[in-house]
PDB file of C-alpha atoms in Angstrom:
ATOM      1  CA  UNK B   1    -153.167  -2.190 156.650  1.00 81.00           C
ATOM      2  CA  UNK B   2    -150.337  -1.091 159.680  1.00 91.00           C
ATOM      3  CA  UNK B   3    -146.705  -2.514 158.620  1.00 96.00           C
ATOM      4  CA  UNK B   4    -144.263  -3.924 160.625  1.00 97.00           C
ATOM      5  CA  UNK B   5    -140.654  -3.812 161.399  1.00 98.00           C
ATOM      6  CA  UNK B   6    -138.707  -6.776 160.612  1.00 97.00           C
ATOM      7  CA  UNK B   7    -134.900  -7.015 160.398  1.00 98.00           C
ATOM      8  CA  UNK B   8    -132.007  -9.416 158.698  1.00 98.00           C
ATOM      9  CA  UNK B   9    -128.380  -9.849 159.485  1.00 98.00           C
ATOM     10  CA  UNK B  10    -126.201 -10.125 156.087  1.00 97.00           C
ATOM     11  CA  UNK B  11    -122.224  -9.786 156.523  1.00 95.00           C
ATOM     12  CA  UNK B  12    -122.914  -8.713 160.222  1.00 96.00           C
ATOM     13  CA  UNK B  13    -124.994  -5.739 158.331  1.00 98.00           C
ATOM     14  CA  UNK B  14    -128.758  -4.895 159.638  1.00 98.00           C
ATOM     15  CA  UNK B  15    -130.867  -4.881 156.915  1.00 98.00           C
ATOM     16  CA  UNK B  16    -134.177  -3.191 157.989  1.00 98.00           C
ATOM     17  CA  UNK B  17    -138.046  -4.523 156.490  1.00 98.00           C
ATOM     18  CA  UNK B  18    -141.433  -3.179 156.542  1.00 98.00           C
ATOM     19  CA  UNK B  19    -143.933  -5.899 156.662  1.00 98.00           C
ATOM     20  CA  UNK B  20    -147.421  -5.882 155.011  1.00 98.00           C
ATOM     21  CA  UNK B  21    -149.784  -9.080 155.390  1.00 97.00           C
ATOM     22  CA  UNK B  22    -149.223 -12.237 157.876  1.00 96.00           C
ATOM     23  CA  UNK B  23    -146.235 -14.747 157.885  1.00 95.00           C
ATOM     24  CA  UNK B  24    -148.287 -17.612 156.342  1.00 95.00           C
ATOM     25  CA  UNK B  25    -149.301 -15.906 153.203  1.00 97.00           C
ATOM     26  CA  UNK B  26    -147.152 -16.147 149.883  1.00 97.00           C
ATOM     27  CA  UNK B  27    -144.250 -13.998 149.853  1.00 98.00           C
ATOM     28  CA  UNK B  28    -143.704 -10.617 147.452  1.00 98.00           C
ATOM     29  CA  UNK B  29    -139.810  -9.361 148.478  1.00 98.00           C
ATOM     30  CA  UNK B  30    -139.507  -5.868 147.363  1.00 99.00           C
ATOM     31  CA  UNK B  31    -136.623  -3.601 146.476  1.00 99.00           C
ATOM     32  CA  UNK B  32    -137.373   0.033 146.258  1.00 98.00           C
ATOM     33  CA  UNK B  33    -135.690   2.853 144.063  1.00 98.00           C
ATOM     34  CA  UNK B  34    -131.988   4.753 144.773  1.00 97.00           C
ATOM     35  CA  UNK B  35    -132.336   6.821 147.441  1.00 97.00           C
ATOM     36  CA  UNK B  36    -136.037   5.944 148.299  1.00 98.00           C
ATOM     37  CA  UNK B  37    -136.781   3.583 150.919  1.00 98.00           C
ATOM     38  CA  UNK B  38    -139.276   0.316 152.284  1.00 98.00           C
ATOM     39  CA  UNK B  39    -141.684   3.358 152.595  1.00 98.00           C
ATOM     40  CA  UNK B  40    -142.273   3.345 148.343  1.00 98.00           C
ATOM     41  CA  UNK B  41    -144.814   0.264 148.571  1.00 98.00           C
ATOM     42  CA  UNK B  42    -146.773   2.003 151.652  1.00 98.00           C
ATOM     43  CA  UNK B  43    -149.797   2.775 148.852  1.00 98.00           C
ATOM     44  CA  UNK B  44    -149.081  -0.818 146.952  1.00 98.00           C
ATOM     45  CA  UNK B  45    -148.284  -2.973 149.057  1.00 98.00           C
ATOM     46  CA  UNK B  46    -151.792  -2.893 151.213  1.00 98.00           C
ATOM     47  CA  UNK B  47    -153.828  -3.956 148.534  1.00 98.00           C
ATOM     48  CA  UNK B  48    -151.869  -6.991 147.010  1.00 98.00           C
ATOM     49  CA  UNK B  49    -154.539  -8.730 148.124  1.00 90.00           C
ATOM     50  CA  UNK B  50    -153.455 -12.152 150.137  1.00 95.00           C
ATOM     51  CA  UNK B  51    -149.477 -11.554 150.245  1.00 98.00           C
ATOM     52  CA  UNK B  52    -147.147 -11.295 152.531  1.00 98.00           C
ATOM     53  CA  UNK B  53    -144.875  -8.261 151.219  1.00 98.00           C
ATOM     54  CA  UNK B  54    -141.959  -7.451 152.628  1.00 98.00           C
ATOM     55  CA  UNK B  55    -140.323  -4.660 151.324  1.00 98.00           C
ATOM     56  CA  UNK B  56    -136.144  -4.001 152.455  1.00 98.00           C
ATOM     57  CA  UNK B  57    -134.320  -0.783 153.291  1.00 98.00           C
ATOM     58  CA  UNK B  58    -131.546  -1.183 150.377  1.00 98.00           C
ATOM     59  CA  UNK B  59    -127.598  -1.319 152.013  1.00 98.00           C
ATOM     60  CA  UNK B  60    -126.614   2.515 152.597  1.00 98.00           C
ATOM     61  CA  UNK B  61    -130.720   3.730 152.372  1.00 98.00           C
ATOM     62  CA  UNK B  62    -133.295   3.920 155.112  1.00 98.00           C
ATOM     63  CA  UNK B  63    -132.531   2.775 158.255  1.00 98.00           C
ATOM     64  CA  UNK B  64    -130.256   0.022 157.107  1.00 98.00           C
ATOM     65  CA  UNK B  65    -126.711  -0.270 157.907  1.00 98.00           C
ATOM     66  CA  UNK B  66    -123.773   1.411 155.499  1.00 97.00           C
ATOM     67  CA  UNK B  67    -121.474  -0.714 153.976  1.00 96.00           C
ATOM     68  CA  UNK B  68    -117.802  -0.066 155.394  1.00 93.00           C
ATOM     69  CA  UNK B  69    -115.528   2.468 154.282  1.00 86.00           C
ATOM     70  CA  UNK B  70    -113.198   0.243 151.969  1.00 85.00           C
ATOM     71  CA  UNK B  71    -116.748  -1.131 150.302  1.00 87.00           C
ATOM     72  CA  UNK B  72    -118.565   0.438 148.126  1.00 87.00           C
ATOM     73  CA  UNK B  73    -122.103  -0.253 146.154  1.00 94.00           C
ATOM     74  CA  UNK B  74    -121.845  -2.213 142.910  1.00 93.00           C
ATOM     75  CA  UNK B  75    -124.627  -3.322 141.446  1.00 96.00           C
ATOM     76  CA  UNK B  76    -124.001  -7.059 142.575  1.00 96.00           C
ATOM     77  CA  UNK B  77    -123.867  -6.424 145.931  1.00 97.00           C
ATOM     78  CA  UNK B  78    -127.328  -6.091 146.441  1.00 98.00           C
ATOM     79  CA  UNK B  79    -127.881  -9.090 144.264  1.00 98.00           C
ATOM     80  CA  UNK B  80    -125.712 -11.198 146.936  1.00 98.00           C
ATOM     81  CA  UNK B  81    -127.949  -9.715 149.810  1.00 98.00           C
ATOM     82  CA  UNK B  82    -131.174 -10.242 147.762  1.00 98.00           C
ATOM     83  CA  UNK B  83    -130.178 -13.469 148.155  1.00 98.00           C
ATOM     84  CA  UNK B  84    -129.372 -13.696 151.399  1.00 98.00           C
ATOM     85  CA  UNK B  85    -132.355 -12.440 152.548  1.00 98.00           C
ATOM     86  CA  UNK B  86    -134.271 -14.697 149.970  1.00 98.00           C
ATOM     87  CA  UNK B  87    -132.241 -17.663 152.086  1.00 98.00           C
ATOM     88  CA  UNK B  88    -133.526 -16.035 155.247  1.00 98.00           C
ATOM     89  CA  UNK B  89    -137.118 -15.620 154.543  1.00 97.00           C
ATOM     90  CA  UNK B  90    -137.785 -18.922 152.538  1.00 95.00           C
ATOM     91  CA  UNK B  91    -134.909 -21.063 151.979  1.00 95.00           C
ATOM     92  CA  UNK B  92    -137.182 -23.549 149.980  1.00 95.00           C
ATOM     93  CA  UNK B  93    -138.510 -22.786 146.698  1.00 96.00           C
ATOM     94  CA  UNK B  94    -138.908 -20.014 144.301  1.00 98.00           C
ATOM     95  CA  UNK B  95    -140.388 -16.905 145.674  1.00 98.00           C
ATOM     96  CA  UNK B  96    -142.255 -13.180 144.255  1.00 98.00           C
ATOM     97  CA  UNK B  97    -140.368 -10.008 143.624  1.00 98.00           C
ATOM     98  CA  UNK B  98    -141.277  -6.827 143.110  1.00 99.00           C
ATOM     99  CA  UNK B  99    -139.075  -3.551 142.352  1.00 99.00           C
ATOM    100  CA  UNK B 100    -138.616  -0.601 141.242  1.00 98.00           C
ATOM    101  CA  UNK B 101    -135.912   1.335 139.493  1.00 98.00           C
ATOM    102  CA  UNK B 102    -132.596   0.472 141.054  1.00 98.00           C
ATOM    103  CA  UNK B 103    -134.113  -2.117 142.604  1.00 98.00           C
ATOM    104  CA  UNK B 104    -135.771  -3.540 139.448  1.00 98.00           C
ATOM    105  CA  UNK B 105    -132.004  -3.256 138.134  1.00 98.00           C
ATOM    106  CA  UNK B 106    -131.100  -5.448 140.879  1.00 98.00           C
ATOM    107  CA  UNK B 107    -133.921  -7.910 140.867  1.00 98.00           C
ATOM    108  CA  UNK B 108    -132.969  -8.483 136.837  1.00 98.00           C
ATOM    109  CA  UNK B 109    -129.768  -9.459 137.538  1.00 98.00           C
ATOM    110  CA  UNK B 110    -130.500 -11.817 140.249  1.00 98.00           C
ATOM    111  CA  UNK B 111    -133.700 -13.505 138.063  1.00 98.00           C
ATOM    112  CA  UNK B 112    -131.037 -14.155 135.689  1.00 98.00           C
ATOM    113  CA  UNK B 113    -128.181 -15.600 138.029  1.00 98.00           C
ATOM    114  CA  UNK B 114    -130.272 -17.564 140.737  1.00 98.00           C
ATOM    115  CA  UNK B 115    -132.929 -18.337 137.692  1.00 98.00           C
ATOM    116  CA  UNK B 116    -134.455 -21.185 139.878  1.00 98.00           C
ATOM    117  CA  UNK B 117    -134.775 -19.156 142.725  1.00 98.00           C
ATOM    118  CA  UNK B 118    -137.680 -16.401 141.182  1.00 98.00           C
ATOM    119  CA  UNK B 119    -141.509 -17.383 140.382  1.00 98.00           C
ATOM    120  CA  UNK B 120    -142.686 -14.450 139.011  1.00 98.00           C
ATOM    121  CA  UNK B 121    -140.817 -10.874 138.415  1.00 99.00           C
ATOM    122  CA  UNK B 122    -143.055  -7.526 138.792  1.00 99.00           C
ATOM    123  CA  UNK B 123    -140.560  -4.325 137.599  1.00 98.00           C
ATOM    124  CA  UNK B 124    -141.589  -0.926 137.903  1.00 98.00           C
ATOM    125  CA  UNK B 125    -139.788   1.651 135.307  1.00 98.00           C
ATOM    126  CA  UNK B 126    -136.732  -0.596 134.750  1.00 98.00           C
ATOM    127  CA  UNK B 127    -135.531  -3.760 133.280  1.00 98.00           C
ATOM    128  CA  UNK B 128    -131.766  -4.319 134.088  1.00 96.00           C
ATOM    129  CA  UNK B 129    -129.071  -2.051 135.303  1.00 95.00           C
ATOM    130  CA  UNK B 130    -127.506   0.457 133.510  1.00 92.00           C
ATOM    131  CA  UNK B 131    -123.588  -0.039 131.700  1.00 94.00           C
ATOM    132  CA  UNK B 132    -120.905   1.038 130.738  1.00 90.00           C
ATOM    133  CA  UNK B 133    -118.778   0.266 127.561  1.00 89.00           C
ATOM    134  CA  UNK B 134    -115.390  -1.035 127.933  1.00 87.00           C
ATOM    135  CA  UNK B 135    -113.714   2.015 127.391  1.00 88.00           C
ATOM    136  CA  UNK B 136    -115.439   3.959 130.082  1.00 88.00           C
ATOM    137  CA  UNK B 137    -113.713   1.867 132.465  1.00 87.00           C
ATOM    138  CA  UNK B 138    -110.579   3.910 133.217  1.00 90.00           C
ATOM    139  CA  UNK B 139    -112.353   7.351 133.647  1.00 89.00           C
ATOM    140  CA  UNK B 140    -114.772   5.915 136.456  1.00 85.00           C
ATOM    141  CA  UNK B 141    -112.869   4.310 137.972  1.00 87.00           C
ATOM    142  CA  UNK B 142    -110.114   7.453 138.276  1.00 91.00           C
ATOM    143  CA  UNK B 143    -113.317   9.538 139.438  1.00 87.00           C
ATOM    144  CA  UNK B 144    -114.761   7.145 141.684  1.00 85.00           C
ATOM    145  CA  UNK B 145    -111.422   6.314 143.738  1.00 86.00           C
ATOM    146  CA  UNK B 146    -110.587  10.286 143.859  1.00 87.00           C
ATOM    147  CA  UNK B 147    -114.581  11.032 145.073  1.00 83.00           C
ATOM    148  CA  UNK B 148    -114.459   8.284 147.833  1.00 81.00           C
ATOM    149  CA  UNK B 149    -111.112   8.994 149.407  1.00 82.00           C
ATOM    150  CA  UNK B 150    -112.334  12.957 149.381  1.00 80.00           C
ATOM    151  CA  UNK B 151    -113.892  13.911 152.791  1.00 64.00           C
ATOM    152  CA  UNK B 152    -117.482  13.583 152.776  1.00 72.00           C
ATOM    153  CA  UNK B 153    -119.629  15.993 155.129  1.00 79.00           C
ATOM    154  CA  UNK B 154    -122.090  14.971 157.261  1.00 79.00           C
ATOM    155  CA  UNK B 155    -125.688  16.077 156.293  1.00 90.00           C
ATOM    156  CA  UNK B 156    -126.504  19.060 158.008  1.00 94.00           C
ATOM    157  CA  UNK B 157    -130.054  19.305 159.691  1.00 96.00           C
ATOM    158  CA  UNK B 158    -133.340  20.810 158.388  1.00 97.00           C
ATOM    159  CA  UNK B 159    -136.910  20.580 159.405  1.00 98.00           C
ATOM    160  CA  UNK B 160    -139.056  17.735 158.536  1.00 97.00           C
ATOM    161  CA  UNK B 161    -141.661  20.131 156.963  1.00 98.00           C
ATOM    162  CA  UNK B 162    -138.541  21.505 154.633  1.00 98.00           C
ATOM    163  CA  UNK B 163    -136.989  17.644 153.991  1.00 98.00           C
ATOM    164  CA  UNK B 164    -140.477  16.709 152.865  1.00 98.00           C
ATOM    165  CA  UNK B 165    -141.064  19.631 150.383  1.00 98.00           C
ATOM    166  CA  UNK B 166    -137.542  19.026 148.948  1.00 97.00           C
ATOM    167  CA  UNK B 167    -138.179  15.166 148.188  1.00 97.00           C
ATOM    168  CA  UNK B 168    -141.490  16.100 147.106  1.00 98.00           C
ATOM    169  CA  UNK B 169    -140.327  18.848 144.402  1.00 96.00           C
ATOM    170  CA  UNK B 170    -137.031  16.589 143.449  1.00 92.00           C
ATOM    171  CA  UNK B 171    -135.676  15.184 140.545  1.00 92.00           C
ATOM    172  CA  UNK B 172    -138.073  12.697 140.946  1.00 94.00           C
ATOM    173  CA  UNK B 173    -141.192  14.354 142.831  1.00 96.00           C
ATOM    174  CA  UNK B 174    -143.247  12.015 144.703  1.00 98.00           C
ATOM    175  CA  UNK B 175    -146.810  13.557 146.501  1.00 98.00           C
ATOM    176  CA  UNK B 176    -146.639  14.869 149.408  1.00 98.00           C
ATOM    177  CA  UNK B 177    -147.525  12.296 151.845  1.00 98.00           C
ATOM    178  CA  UNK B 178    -145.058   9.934 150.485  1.00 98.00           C
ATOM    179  CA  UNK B 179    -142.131  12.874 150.667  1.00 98.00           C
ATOM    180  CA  UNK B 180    -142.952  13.121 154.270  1.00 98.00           C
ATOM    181  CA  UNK B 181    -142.966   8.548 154.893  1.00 98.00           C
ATOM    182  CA  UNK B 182    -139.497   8.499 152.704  1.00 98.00           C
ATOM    183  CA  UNK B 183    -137.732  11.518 154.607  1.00 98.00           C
ATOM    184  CA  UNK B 184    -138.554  10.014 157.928  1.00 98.00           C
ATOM    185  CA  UNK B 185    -137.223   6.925 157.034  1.00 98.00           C
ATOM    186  CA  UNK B 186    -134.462   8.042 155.785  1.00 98.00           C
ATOM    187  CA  UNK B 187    -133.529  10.290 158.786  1.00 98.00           C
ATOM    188  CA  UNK B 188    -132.581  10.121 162.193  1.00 97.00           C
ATOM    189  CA  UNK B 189    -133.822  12.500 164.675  1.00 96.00           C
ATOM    190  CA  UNK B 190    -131.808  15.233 166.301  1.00 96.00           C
ATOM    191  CA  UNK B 191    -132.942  16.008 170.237  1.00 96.00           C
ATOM    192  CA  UNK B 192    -133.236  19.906 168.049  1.00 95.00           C
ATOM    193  CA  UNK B 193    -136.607  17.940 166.903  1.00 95.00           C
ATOM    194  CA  UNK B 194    -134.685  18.419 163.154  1.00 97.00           C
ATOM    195  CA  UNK B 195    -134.462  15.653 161.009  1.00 98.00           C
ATOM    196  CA  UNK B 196    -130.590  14.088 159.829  1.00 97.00           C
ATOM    197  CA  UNK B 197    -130.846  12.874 156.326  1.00 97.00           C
ATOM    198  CA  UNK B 198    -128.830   9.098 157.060  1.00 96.00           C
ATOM    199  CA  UNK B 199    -128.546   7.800 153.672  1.00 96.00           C
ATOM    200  CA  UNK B 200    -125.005   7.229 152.685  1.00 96.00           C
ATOM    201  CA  UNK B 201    -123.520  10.061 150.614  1.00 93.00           C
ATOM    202  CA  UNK B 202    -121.693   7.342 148.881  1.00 91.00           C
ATOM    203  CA  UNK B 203    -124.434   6.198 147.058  1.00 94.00           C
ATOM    204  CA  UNK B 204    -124.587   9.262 145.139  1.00 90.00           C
ATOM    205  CA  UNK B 205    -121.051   9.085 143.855  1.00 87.00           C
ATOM    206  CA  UNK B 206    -120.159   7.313 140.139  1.00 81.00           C
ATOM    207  CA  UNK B 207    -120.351   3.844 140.134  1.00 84.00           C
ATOM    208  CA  UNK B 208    -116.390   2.587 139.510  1.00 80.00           C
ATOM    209  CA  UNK B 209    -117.242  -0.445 137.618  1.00 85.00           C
ATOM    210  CA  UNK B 210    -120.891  -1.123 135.770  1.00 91.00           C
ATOM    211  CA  UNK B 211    -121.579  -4.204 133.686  1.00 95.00           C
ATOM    212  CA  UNK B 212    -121.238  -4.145 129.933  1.00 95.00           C
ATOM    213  CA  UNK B 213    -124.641  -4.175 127.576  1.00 96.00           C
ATOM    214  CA  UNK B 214    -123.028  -7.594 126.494  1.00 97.00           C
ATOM    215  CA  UNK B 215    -123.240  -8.768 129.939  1.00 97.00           C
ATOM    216  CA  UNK B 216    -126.734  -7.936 131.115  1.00 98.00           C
ATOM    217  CA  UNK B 217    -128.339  -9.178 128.026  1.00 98.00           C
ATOM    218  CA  UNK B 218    -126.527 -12.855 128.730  1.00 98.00           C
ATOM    219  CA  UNK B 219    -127.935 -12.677 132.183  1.00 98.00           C
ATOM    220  CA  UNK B 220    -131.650 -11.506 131.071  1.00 98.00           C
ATOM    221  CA  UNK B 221    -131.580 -14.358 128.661  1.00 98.00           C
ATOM    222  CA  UNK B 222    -131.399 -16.820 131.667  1.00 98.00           C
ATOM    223  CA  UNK B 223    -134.110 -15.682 132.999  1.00 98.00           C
ATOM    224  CA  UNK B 224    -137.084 -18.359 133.303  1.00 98.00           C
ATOM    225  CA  UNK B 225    -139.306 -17.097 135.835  1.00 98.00           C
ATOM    226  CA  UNK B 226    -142.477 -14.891 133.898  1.00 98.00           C
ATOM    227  CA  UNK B 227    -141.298 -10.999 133.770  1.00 99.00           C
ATOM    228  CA  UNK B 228    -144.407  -7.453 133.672  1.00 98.00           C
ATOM    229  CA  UNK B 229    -142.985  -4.367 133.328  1.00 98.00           C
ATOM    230  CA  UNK B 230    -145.090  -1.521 134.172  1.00 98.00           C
ATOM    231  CA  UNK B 231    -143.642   1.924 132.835  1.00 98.00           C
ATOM    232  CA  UNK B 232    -145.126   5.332 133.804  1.00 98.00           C
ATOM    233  CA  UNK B 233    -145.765   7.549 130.290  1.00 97.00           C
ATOM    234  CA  UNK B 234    -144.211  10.236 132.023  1.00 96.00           C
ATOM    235  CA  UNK B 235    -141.973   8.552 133.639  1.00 97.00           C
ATOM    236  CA  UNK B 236    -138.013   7.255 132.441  1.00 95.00           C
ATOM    237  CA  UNK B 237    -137.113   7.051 128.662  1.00 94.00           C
ATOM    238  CA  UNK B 238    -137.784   3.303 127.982  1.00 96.00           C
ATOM    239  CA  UNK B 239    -135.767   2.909 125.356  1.00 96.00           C
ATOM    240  CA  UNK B 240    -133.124   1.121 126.747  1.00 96.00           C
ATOM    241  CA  UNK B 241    -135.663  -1.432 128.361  1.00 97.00           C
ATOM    242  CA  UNK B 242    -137.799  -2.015 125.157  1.00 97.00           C
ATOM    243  CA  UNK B 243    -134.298  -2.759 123.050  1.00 97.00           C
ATOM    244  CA  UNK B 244    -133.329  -5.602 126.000  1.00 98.00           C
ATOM    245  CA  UNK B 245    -137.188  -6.973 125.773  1.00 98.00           C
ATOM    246  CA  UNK B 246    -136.226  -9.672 123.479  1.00 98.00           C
ATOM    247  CA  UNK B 247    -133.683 -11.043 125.551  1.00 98.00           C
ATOM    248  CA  UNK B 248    -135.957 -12.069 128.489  1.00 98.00           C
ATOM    249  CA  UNK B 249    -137.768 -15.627 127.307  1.00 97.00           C
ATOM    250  CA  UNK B 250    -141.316 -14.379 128.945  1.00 98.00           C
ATOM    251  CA  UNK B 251    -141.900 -11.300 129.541  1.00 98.00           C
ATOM    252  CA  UNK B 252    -145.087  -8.460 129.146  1.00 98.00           C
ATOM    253  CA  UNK B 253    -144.458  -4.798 128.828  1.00 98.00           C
ATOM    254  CA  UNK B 254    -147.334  -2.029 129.877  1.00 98.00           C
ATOM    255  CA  UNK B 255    -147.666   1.227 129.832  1.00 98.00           C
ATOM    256  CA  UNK B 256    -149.935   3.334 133.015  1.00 98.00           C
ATOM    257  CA  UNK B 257    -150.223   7.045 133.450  1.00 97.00           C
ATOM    258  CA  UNK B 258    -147.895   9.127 135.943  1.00 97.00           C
ATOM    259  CA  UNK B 259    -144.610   9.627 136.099  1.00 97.00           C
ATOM    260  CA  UNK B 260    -141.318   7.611 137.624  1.00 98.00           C
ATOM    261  CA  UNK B 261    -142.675   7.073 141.277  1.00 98.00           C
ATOM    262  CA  UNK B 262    -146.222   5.832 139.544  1.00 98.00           C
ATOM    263  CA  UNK B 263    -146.771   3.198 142.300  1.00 98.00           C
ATOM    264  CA  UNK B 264    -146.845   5.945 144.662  1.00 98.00           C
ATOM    265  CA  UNK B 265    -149.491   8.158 142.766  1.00 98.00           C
ATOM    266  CA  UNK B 266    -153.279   7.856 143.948  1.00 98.00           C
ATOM    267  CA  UNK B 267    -154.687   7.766 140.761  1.00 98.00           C
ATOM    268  CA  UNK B 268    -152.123   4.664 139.507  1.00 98.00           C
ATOM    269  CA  UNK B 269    -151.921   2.341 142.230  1.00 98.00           C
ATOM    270  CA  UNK B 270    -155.430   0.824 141.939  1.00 98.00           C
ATOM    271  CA  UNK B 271    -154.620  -0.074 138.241  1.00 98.00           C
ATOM    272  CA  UNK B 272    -151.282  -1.389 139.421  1.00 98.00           C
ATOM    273  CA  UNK B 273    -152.578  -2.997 142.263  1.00 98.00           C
ATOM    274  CA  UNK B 274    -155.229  -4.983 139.796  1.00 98.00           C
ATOM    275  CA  UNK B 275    -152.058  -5.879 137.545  1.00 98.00           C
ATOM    276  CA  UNK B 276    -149.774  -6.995 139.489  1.00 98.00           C
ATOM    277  CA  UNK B 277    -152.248  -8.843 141.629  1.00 98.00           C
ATOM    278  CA  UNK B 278    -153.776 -10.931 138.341  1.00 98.00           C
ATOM    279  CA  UNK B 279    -149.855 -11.388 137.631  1.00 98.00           C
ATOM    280  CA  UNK B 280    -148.834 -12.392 140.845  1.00 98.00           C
ATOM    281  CA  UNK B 281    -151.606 -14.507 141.582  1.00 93.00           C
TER     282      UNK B 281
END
């Protein structure tokens, strides 16, 4: 199944979409990972059999817009343009969501503070964002403030062939054909026929302000809407998201071989695909 481009206005941002399924058929919004793209559900997303999935460039990744130079990316921002997007693409009634890493982090957050807004909540590899405690405060925000007023280089340009084998051997190695759909989302190409990596740098710089521990387990217990968790046994540690399990009032917890980027791994998505679609359904 081909996607399709689809695109939101939030704040006089773009927000760019991939598209899988027709416009009459329940909706699954997904968020993807940091620094990862639409492109992660490419393998999922065609065999959710009967949904609609549209899955968003984050702010600052893919072929969305940045946010400007005196914003920067706390974790609540995306929650206010899940949101907005949720208004946008069904302004009645609950709807689906699906995410993964970051984007689980941000989907959490908003299942706890727009509780009446989420049916069901599918997370891949994360449950919540990460925090800080109070007295971290002072030393990220000092580091943060002194990174973003530091000039920031534009990313030089390499081959596609070269992008693709870095994102496939990276922190978090993906297989090779989904190195190759991520880079070329997340590029722009040069008239050299090289690739520009257009993901803002900022979003690799410290966070100045994260939530408490405190704070996220208030918001997970609002949460009303039914919660799976699928975690990769080579993936993340999970120990953070089995000790904020409790908080959430419904939630299931599994297990699947392969590693952080599981939904993206030939061998996994089937299995996935089955779960989430009997969860989902």
């Amino acid at each position: 199944m081909d996607s399709k481009e689809i695109r939101f206005t939030v704040h006089q941002r773009t927000i760019t979409a991939l598209q899988w399924g027709d416009d009459d058929q329940p909706l699954i919004l997904a968020l993807h990972g940091w620094l990862d793209n639409a492109e992660s559900y490419f393998k999922l997303a065609p065999q959710l059999a009967g949904f609609r999935v549209v899955a968003i460039d984050m702010a600052g990744h893919g072929q969305s817009d940045w946010r400007s130079a005196d914003s920067g990316y706390p974790i609540w921002s995306y929650v206010e343009d899940l949101h907005a997007i949720k208004c946008q693409l069904q302004p009645e009634g609950p709807i689906r969501i699906l995410a993964h890493s970051l984007g689980a982090g941000v989907a959490s957050l908003y299942a706890g503070s727009f509780p009446d807004q989420v049916l069901k909540l599918g997370l891949i590899e994360n449950l919540a964002p990460f925090t800080n405690s109070p007295d971290q405060f002072a030393e990220h925000l000092n580091q943060s403030i002194t990174d973003n007023l530091s000039s920031q280089k534009p990313a030089s340009a390499k081959s596609k062939a070269l992008l693709t084998k870095l994102r496939a051997t990276g922190r978090f190695p993906v297989p090779l054909d989904a190195a190759e759909r991520l880079v070329v989302r997340s590029s722009e190409q040069l008239p050299s026929g090289e690739l520009r990596i257009r993901v803002d740098p900022r979003l690799k710089m410290r966070s100045s302000v994260r939530l408490t521990e405190e704070q996220v387990r208030s918001t997970l217990s609002r949460i009303i809407a039914p919660v799976l968790v699928i975690a990769g046994q080579s993936g993340l540690s999970q120990e953070l998201t089995q000790a904020r399990l409790p908080f959430v009032k419904n939630i299931e917890f599994r297990w699947m071989p392969g590693g952080h980027h599981l939904h993206l791994e030939n061998e996994v998505v089937p299995q996935m695909a089955a779960a989430f679609n009997e969860f989902f359904g």
